[in-house]
CSV table of C-alpha atoms in Angstrom, one decimal:
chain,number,residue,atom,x,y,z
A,67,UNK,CA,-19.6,23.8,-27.8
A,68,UNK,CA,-23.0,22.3,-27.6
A,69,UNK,CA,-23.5,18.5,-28.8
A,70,UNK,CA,-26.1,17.6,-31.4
A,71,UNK,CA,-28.4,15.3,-29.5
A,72,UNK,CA,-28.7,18.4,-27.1
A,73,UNK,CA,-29.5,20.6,-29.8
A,74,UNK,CA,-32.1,17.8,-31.4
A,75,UNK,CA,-33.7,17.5,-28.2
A,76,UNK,CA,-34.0,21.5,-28.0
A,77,UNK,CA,-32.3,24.2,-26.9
A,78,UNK,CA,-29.9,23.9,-23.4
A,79,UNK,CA,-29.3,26.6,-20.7
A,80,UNK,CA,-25.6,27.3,-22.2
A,81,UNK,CA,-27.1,27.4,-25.8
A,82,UNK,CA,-29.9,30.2,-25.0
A,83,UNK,CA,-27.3,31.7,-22.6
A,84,UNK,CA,-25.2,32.5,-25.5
A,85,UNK,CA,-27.3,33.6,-27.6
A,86,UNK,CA,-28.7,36.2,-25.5
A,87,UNK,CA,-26.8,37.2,-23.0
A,88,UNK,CA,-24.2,38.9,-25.1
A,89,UNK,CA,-26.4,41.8,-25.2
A,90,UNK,CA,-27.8,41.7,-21.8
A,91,UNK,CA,-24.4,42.2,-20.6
A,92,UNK,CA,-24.1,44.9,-23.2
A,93,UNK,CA,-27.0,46.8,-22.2
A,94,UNK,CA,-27.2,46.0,-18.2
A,95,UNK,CA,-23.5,45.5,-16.6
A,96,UNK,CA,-21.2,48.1,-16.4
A,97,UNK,CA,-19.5,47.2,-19.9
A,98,UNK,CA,-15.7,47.9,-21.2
A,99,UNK,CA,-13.4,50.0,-18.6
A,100,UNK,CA,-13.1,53.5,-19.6
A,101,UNK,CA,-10.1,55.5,-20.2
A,102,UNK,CA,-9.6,58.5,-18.0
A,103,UNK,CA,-10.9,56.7,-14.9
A,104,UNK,CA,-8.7,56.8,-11.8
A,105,UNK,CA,-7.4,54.4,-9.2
A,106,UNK,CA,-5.3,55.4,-6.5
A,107,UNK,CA,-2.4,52.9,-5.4
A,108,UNK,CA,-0.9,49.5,-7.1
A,109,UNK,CA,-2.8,47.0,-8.3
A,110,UNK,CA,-1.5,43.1,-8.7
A,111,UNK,CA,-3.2,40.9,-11.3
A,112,UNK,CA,-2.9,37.0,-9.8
A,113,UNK,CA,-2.7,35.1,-13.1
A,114,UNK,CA,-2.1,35.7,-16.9
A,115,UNK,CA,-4.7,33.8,-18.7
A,116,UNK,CA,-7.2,35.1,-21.0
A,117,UNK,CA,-9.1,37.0,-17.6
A,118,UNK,CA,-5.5,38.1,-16.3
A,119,UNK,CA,-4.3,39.6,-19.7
A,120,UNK,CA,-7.4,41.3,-20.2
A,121,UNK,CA,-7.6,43.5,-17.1
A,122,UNK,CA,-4.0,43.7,-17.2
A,123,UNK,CA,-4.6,45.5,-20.4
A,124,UNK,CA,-7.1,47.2,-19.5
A,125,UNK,CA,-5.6,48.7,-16.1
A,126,UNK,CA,-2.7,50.2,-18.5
A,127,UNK,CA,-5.5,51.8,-20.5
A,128,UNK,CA,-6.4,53.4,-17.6
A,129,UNK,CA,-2.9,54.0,-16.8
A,130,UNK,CA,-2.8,52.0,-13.3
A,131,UNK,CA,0.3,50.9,-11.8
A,132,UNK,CA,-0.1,47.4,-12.1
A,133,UNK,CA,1.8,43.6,-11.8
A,134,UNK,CA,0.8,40.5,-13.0
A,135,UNK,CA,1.8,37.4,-10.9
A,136,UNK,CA,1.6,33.9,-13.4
A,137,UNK,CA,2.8,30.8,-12.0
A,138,UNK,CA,3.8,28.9,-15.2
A,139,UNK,CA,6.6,29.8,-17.4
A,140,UNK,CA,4.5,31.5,-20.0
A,141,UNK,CA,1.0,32.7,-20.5
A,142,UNK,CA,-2.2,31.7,-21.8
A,143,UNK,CA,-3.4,29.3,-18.7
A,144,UNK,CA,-6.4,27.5,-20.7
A,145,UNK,CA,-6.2,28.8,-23.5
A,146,UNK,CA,-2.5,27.2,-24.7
A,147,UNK,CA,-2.3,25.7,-27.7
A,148,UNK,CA,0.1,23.0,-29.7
A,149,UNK,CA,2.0,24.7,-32.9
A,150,UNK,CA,3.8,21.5,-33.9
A,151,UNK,CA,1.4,19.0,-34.4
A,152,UNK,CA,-0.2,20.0,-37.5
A,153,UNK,CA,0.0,23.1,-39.6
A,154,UNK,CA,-2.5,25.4,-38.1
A,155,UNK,CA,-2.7,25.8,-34.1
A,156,UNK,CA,-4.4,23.3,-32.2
A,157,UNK,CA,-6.2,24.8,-29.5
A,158,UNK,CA,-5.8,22.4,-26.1
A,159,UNK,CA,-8.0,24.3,-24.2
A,160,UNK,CA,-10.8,27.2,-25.2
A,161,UNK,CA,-11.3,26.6,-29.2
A,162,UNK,CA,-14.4,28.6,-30.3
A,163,UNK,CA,-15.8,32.2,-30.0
A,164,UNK,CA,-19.2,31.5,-28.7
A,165,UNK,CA,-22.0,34.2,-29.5
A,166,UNK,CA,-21.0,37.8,-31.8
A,167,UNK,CA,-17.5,38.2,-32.8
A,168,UNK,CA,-17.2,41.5,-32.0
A,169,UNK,CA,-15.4,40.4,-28.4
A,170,UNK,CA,-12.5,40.8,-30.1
A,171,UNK,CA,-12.8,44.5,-29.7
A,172,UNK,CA,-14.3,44.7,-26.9
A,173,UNK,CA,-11.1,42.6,-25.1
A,174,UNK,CA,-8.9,45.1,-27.3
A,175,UNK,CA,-10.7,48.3,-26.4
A,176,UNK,CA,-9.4,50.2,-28.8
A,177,UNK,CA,-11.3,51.3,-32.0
A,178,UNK,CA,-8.0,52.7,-33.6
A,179,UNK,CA,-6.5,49.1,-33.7
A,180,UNK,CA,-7.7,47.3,-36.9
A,181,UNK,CA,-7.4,43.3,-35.6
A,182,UNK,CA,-7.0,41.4,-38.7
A,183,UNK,CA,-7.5,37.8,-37.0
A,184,UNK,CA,-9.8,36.0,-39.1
A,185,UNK,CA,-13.0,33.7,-37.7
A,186,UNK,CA,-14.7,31.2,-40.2
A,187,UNK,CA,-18.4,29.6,-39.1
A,188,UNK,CA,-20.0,26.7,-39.7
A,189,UNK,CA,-22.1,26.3,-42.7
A,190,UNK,CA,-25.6,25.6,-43.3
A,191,UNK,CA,-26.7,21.8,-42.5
A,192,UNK,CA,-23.0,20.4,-42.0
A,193,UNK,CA,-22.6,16.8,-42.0
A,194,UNK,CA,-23.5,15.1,-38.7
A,195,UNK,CA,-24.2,12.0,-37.3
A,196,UNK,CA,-25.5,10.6,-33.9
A,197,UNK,CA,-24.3,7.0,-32.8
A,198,UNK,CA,-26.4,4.9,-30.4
A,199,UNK,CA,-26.9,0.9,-29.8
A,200,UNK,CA,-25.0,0.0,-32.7
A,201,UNK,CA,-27.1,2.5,-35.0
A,202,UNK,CA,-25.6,5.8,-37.0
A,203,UNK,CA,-27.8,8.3,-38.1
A,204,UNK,CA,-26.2,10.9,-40.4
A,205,UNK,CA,-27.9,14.1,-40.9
A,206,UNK,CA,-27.4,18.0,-41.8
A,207,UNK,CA,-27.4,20.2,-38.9
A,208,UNK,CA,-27.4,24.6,-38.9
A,209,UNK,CA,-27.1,24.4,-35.3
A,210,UNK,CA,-23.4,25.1,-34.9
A,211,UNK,CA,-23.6,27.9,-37.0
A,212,UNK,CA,-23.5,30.5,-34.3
A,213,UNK,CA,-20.3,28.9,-32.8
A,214,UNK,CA,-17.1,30.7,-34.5
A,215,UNK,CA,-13.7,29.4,-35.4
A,216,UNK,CA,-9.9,30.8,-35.5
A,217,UNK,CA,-8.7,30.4,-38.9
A,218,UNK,CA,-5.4,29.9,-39.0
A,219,UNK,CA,-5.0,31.1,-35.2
A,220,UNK,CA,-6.1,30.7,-31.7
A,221,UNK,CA,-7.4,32.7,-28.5
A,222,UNK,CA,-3.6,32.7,-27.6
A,223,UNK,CA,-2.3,33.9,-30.9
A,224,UNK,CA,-5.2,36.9,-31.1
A,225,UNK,CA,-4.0,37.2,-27.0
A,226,UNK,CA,-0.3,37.1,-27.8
A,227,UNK,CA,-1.0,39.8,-30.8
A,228,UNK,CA,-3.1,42.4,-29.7
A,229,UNK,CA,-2.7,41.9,-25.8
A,230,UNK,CA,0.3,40.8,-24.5
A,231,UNK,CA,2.9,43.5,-26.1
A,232,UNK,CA,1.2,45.8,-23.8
A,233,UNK,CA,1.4,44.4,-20.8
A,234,UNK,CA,4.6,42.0,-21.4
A,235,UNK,CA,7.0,44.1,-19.0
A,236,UNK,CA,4.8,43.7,-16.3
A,237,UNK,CA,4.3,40.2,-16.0
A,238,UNK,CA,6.5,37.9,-13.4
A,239,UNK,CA,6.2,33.5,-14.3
A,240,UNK,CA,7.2,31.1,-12.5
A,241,UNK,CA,5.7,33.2,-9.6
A,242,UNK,CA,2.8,30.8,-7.9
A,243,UNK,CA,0.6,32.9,-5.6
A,244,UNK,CA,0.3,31.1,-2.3
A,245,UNK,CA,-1.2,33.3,0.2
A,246,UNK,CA,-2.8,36.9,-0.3
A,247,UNK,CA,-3.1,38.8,3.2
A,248,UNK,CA,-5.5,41.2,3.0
A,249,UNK,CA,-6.0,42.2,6.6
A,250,UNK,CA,-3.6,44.9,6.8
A,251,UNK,CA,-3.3,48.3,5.2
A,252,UNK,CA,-1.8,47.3,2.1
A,253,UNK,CA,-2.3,43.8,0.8
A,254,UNK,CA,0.7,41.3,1.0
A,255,UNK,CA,0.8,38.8,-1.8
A,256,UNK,CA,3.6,35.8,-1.1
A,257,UNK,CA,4.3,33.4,-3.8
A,258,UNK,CA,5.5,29.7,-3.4
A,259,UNK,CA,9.6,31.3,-3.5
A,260,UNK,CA,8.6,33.3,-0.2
A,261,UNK,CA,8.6,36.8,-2.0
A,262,UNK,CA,6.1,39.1,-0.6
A,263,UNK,CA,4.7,41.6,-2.9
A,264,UNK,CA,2.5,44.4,-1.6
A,265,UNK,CA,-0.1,46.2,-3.2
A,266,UNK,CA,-3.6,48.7,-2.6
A,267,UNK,CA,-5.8,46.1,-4.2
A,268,UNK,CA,-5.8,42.8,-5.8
A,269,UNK,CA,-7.5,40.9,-9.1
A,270,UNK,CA,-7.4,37.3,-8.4
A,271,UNK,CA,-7.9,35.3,-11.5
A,272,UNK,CA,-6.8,32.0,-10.6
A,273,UNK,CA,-9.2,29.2,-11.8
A,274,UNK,CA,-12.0,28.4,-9.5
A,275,UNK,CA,-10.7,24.7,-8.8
A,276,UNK,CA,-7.2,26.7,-7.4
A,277,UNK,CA,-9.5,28.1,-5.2
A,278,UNK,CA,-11.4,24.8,-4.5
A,279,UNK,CA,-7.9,22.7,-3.2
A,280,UNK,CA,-7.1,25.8,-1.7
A,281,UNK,CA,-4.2,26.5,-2.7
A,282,UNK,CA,-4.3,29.9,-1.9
A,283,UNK,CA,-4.6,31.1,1.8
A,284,UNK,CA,-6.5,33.9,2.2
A,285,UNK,CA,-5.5,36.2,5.4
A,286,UNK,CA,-8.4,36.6,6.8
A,287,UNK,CA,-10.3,33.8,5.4
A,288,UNK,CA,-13.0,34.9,2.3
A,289,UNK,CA,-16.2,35.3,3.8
A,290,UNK,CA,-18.3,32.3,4.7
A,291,UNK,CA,-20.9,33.1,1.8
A,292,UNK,CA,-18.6,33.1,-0.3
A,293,UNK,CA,-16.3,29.9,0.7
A,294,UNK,CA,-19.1,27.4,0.9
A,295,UNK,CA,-20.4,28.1,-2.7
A,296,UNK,CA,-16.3,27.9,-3.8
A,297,UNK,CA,-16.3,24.4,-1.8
A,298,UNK,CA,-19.9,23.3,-2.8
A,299,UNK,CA,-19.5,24.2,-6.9
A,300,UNK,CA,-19.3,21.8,-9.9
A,301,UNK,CA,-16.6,22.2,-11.8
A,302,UNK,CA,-16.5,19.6,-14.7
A,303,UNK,CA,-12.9,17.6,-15.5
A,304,UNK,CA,-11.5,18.3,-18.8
A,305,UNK,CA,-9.8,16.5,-21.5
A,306,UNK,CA,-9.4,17.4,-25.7
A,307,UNK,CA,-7.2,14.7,-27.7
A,308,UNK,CA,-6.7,15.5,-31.4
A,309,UNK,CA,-5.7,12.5,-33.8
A,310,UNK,CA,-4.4,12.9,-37.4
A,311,UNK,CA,-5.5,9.9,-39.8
A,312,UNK,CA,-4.6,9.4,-43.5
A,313,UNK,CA,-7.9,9.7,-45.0
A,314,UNK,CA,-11.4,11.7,-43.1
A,315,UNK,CA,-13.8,9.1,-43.1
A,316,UNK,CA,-15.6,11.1,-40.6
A,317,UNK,CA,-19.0,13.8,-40.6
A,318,UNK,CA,-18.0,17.3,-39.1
A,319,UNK,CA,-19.8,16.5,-35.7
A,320,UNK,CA,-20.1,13.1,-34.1
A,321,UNK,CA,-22.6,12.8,-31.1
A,322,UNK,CA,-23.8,10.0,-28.4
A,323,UNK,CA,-26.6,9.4,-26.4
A,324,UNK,CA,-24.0,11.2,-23.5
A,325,UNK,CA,-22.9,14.3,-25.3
A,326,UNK,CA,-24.6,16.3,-23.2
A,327,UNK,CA,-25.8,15.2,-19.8
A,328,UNK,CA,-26.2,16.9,-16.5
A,329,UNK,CA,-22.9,15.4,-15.7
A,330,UNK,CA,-20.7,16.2,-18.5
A,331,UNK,CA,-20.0,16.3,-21.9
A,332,UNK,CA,-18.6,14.2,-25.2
A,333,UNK,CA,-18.5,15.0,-28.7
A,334,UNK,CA,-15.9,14.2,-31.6
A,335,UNK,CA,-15.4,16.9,-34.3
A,336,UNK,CA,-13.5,18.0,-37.4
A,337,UNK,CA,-10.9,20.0,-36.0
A,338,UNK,CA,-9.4,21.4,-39.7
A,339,UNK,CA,-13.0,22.4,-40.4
A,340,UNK,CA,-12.3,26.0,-42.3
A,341,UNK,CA,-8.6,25.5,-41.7
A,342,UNK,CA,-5.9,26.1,-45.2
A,343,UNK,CA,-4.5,22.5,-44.7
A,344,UNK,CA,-5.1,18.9,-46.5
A,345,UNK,CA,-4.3,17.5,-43.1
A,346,UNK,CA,-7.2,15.0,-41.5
A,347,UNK,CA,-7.8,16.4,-37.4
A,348,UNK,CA,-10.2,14.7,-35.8
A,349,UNK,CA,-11.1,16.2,-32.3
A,350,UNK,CA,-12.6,15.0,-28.8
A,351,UNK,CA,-14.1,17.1,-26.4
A,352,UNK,CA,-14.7,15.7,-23.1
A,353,UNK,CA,-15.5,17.4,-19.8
A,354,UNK,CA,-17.3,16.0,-16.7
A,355,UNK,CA,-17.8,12.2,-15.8
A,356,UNK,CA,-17.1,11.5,-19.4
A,357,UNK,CA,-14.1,13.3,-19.3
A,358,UNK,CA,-13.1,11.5,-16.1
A,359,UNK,CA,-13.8,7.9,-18.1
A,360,UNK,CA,-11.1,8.7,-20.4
A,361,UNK,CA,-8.7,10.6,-17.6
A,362,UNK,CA,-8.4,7.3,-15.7
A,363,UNK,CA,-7.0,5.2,-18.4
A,364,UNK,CA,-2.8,5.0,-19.5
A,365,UNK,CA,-2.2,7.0,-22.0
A,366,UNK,CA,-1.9,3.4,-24.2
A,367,UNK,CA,-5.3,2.3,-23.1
A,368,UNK,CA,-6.7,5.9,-23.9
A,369,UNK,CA,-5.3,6.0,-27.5
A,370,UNK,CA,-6.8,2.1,-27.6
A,371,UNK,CA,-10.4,3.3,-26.2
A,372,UNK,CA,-11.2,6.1,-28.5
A,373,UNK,CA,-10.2,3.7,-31.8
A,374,UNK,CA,-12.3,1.2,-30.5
A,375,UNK,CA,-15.2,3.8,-29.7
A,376,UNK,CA,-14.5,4.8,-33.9
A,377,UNK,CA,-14.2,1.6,-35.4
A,378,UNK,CA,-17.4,0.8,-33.9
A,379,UNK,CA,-18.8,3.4,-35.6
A,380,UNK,CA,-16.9,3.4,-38.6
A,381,UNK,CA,-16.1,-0.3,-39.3
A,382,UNK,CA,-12.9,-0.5,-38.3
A,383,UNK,CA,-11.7,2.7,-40.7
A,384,UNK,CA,-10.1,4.3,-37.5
A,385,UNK,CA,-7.5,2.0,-36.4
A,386,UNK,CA,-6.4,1.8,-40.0
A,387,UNK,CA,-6.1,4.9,-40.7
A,388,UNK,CA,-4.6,6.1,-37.4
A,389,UNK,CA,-0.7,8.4,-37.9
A,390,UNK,CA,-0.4,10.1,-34.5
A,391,UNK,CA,-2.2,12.2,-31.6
A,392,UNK,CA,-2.1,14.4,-28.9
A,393,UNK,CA,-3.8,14.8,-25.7
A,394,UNK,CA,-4.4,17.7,-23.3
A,395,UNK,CA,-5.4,16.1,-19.9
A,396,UNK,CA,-6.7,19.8,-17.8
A,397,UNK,CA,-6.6,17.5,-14.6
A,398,UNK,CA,-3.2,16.8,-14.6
A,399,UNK,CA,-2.2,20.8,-15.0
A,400,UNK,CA,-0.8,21.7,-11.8
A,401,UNK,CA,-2.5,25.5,-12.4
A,402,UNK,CA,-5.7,24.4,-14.1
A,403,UNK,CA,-6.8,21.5,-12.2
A,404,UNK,CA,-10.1,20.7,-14.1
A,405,UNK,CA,-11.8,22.5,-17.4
A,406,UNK,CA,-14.0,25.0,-16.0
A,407,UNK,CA,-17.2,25.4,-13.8
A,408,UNK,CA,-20.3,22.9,-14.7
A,409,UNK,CA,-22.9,24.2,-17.3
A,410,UNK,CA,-25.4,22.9,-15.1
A,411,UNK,CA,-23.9,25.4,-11.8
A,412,UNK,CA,-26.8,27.4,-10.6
A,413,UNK,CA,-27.3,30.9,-12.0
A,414,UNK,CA,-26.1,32.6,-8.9
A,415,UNK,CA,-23.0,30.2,-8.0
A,416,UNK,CA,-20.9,32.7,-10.6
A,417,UNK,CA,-22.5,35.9,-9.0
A,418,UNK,CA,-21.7,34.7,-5.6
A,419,UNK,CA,-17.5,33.8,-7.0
A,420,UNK,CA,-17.3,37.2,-8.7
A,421,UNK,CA,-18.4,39.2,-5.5
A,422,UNK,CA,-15.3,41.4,-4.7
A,423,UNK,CA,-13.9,41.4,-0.7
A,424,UNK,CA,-13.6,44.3,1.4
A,425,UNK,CA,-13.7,46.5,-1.4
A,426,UNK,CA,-9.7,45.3,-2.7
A,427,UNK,CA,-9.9,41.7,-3.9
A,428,UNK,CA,-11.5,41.1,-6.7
A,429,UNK,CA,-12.2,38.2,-8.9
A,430,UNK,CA,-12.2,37.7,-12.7
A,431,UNK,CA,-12.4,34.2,-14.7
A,432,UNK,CA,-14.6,32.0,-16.8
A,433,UNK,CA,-16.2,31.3,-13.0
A,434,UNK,CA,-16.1,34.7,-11.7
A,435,UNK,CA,-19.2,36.2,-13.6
A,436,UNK,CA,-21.7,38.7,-12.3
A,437,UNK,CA,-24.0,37.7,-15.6
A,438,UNK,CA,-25.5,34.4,-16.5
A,439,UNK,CA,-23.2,33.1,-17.9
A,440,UNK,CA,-19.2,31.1,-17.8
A,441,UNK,CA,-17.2,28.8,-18.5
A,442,UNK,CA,-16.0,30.7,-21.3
A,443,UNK,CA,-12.7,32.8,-23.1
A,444,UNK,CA,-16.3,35.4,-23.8
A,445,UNK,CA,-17.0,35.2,-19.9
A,446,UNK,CA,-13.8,35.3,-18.5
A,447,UNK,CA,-13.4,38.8,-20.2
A,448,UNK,CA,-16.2,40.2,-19.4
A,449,UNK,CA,-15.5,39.6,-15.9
A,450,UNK,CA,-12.3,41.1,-15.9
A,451,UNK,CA,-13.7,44.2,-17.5
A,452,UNK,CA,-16.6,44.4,-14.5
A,453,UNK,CA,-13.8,44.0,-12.4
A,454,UNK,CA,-11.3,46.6,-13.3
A,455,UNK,CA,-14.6,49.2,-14.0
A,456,UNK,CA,-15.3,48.1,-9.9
A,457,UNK,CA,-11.7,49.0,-9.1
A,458,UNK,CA,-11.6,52.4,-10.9
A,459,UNK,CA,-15.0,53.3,-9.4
């Protein structure tokens, strides 16, 4: 989600990325695995969010013997969402569908399945408003209008619909991967309960900052290449709180003269924009060094801090009108660890993580791209397609 003081000031890296590199991956990567293809020996799938599911699925398509290993009690990794605060899902993690909707069937890759989920856009000139030295500035803004919404749903509902079904019997939780041996003839894949799983060839999906602390040994180590850019990359903190109030007294977007920096990211949003409810959602996106600003407060002080921020701006309204929040803090999830690698990475820092080993480990995620572009639900697929089409070849 770009801010609007980004957009005002003209269009960013992830902005043009997104608009055109949807069909540069069409045309020039090697696209949607194809049914029929073959792949000798047993494949395990280390994680189940959205890059997990979607090779899983797509290894069944291609009818591979396969496992997926997911150390949390259920899937979606960053992608889960709250059904009980409100009434429509509030996404804590990945919210939009950046670029064309048709990824839906592409990650479903199957033209006989008719997916009913419904997206919603953003209007023409929404209400916006940019807040600086005391100053607000409302204005009308069309630059959101490529960014899509879940009516009524979420990536983890369109996942858990028209995925997971699939692949549901092959999945083990509560299994964290700890080490993935590699050196012998088969690969040995041991998770944190000591069980060793064996396998031909392995799709690690882990996110990147996993890989970062280390928390997977690799036996023998990944190649030095490919270790120093895992050490060396920026991967931004993440945090999304979500606050009900009794009346909206707010525009659609809110922006500040740090929405978008090199370092991170802020921006406040409608979060029941297109939704069927009469409920008031106010959103806050925050990822980087502004993310990291709100992360080291008490949850008290946090709550305090972001009516103080909207009162400013609205006169107080906020703090009246507050009923209750939630707050998703990616930092403190022990299989997350942060929100997802920097916008500002350099163009070949995703190339160099999604760079299979010894031709039967291979990599898939929202880091893990071979095209330019990540840190999306949109990337993280993609990947895992390129990776399961480099398996089967």
């Amino acid at each position: 989600m770009k801010t609007n003081r980004a957009i005002k000031q003209g269009i960013s890296r992830r902005s043009f990325i997104s608009a055109g590199a949807a069909a540069t991956w069409m045309l020039g990567q090697p696209g949607i695995a194809t049914a029929g293809r073959k792949c000798n020996g047993t494949v395990i799938v280390v994680g189940a969010g959205p890059a997990g599911m979607a090779a899983a699925h797509l290894l069944k398509q291609n009818g591979v013997d396969f496992q997926v290993l997911e150390a949390a009690p259920s899937v979606g990794g960053r992608i889960k969402h709250n059904l009980d605060f409100t009434d429509f899902p509030i996404p804590l993690g990945a919210e939009w569908v950046h670029g064309e909707p048709e990824i839906l069937e592409e990650i479903v890759n199957d033209p006989a399945v008719e997916i009913t989920t419904r997206l919603g856009s953003y209007e023409p000139g929404v209400k916006s408003a940019y807040f600086e030295d005391g100053v607000l500035e409302m204005y009308f803004d069309s630059a959101f209008q490529s960014d899509l919404k879940f009516i009524d749903s979420s990536w983890l509902q369109f996942f858990s619909r028209y995925i997971l079904p699939g692949i549901l019997d092959r999945i083990t939780y509560n299994s964290q991967v700890m080490a993935i041996d590699y050196s012998g003839e088969r690969i040995q894949v041991t998770d944190a309960a000591g069980t060793i799983r064996s396998a031909d060839k392995v799709v690690v999906t882990a996110p990147i900052k996993i890989l970062q602390r280390s928390d997977i040994d690799f036996i023998p180590a990944l190649p030095e290449s490919k270790t120093r850019v895992i050490e060396n990359a920026k991967i931004w903190s993440g945090l999304k709180v979500f606050l009900e109030f009794d009346h909206q007294f707010y525009p659609t977007f809110l922006s500040f003269s740090d929405s978008e920096t090199r370092d991170g990211q802020r921006l406040y949003y409608d979060a029941a924009y297109g939704q069927y409810t009469t409920k008031n959602i106010l959103g806050l996106f925050a990822v980087g060094m502004q993310a990291e600003r709100y992360q080291a407060l008490s949850d008290k002080d946090l709550l305090q801090q972001i009516l103080r921020e909207l009162d400013e701006v609205f006169d107080g309204v906020a703090t009246r009108s507050y009923l209750q929040h939630v707050v998703q803090n990616w930092n403190d999830d022990p299989y997350a660890g942060a929100a997802y690698l920097a916008d500002v990475e350099d163009l070949s820092t995703s190339r160099v993580l999604s760079k299979s080993v010894d031709e039967r480990v291979y990599f898939a995620g929202e880091a893990y791209t071979n095209f330019d572009d990540w840190g999306g639900v949109h990337a993280a697929t993609r990947s895992a397609a390129d990776a399961v089409n480099e398996l089967l070849s």
